[in-house]
Coordinates of C-alpha atoms in Angstrom, one line a residue:
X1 CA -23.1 -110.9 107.4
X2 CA -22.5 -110.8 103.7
X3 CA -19.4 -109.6 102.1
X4 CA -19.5 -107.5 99.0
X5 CA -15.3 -106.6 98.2
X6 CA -15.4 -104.9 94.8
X7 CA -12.0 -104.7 92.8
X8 CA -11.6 -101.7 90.3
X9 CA -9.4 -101.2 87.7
X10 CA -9.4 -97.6 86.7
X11 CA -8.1 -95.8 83.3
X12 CA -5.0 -94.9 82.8
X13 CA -5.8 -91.4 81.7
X14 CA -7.8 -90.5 84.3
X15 CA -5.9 -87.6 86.5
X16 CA -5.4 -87.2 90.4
X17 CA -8.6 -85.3 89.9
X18 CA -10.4 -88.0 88.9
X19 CA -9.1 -90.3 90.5
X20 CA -9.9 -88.5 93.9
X21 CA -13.3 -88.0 92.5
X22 CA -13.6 -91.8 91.9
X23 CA -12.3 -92.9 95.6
X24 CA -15.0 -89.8 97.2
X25 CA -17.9 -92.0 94.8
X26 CA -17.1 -95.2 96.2
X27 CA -17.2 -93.8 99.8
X28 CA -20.6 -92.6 99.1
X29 CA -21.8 -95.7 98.4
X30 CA -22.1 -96.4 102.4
X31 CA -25.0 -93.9 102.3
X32 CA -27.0 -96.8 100.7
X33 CA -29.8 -97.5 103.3
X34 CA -28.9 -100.8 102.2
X35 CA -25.4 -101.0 104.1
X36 CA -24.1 -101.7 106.8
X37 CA -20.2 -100.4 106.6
X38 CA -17.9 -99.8 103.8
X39 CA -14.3 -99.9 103.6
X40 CA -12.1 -98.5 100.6
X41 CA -8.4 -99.0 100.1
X42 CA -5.9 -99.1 97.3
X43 CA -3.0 -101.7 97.0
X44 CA -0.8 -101.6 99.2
X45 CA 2.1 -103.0 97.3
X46 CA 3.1 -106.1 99.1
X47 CA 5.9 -107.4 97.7
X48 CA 4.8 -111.9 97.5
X49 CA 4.0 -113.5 94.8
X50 CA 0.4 -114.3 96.1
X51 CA -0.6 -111.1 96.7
X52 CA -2.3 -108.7 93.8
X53 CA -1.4 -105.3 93.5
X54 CA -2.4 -104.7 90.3
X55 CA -6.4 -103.6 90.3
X56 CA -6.4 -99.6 91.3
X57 CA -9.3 -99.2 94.2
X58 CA -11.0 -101.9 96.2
X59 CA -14.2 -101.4 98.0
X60 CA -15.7 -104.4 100.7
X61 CA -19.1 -103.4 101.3
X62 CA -20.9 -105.5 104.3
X63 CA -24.1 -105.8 104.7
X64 CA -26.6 -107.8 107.0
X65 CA -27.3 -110.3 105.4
X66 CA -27.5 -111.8 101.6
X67 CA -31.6 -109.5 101.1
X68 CA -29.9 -106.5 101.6
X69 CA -27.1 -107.2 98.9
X70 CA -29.8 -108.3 96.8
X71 CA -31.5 -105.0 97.7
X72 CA -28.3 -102.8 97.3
X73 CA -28.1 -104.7 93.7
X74 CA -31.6 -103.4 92.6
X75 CA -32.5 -100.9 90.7
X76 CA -34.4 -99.6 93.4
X77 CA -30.9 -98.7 95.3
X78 CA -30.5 -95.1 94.6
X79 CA -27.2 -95.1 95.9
X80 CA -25.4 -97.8 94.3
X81 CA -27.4 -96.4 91.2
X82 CA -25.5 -92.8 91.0
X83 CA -22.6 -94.6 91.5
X84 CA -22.9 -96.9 88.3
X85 CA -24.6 -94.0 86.0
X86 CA -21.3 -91.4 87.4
X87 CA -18.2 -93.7 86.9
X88 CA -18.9 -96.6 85.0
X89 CA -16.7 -94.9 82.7
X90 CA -14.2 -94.7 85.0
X91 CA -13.0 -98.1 85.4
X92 CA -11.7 -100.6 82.5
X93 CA -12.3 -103.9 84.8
X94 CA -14.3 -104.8 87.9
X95 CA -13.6 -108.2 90.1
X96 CA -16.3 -109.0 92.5
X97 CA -15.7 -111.2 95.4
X98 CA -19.2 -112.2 97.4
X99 CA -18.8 -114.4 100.8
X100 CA -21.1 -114.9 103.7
X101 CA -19.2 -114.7 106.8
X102 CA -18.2 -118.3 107.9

């Protein structure tokens, strides 16, 4: 399996609207033919030291292996694509975190 957990910081001017609009976008993204399962959360606000809570969505995408991440990367992947192109906007930093299961 290869892990694909995306980290988004979004604007600060975007409203509940858009916001909602943003977390329904990085849902669809597990339509990709290219996926296997997605997962989105937002922090949850742990209170350590080690823990970040700052970033405002986080998406961990997992897919078979590390071909169909390469795939999903292309710009063949319609999907991931639309996503990029609708909200890229959105967001004023991304943090990507790639692992192959151990």
């Amino acid at each position: 399996m290869f892990h694909h957990c995306v980290h988004f910081w979004l604007r600060e001017d975007l409203s509940d609207a858009d916001r909602r609009k943003f977390i329904d976008g990085v849902k669809a993204i597990g339509k990709s033919a290219n996926v296997k399962s997605v997962r989105v959360g937002v922090p949850a606000g742990t209170p350590r030291p080690v823990v970040d809570n700052s970033y405002s969505v986080q998406l961990l995408v997992v897919f078979a292996d590390k071909a169909a991440h390469d795939a999903y990367q292309s710009p063949d992947d319609p999907v991931h694509q639309k996503f990029i192109d609708t909200f890229k906007t959105f967001w004023t930093r991304v943090l990507i975190y790639d692992s192959l299961e151990a």
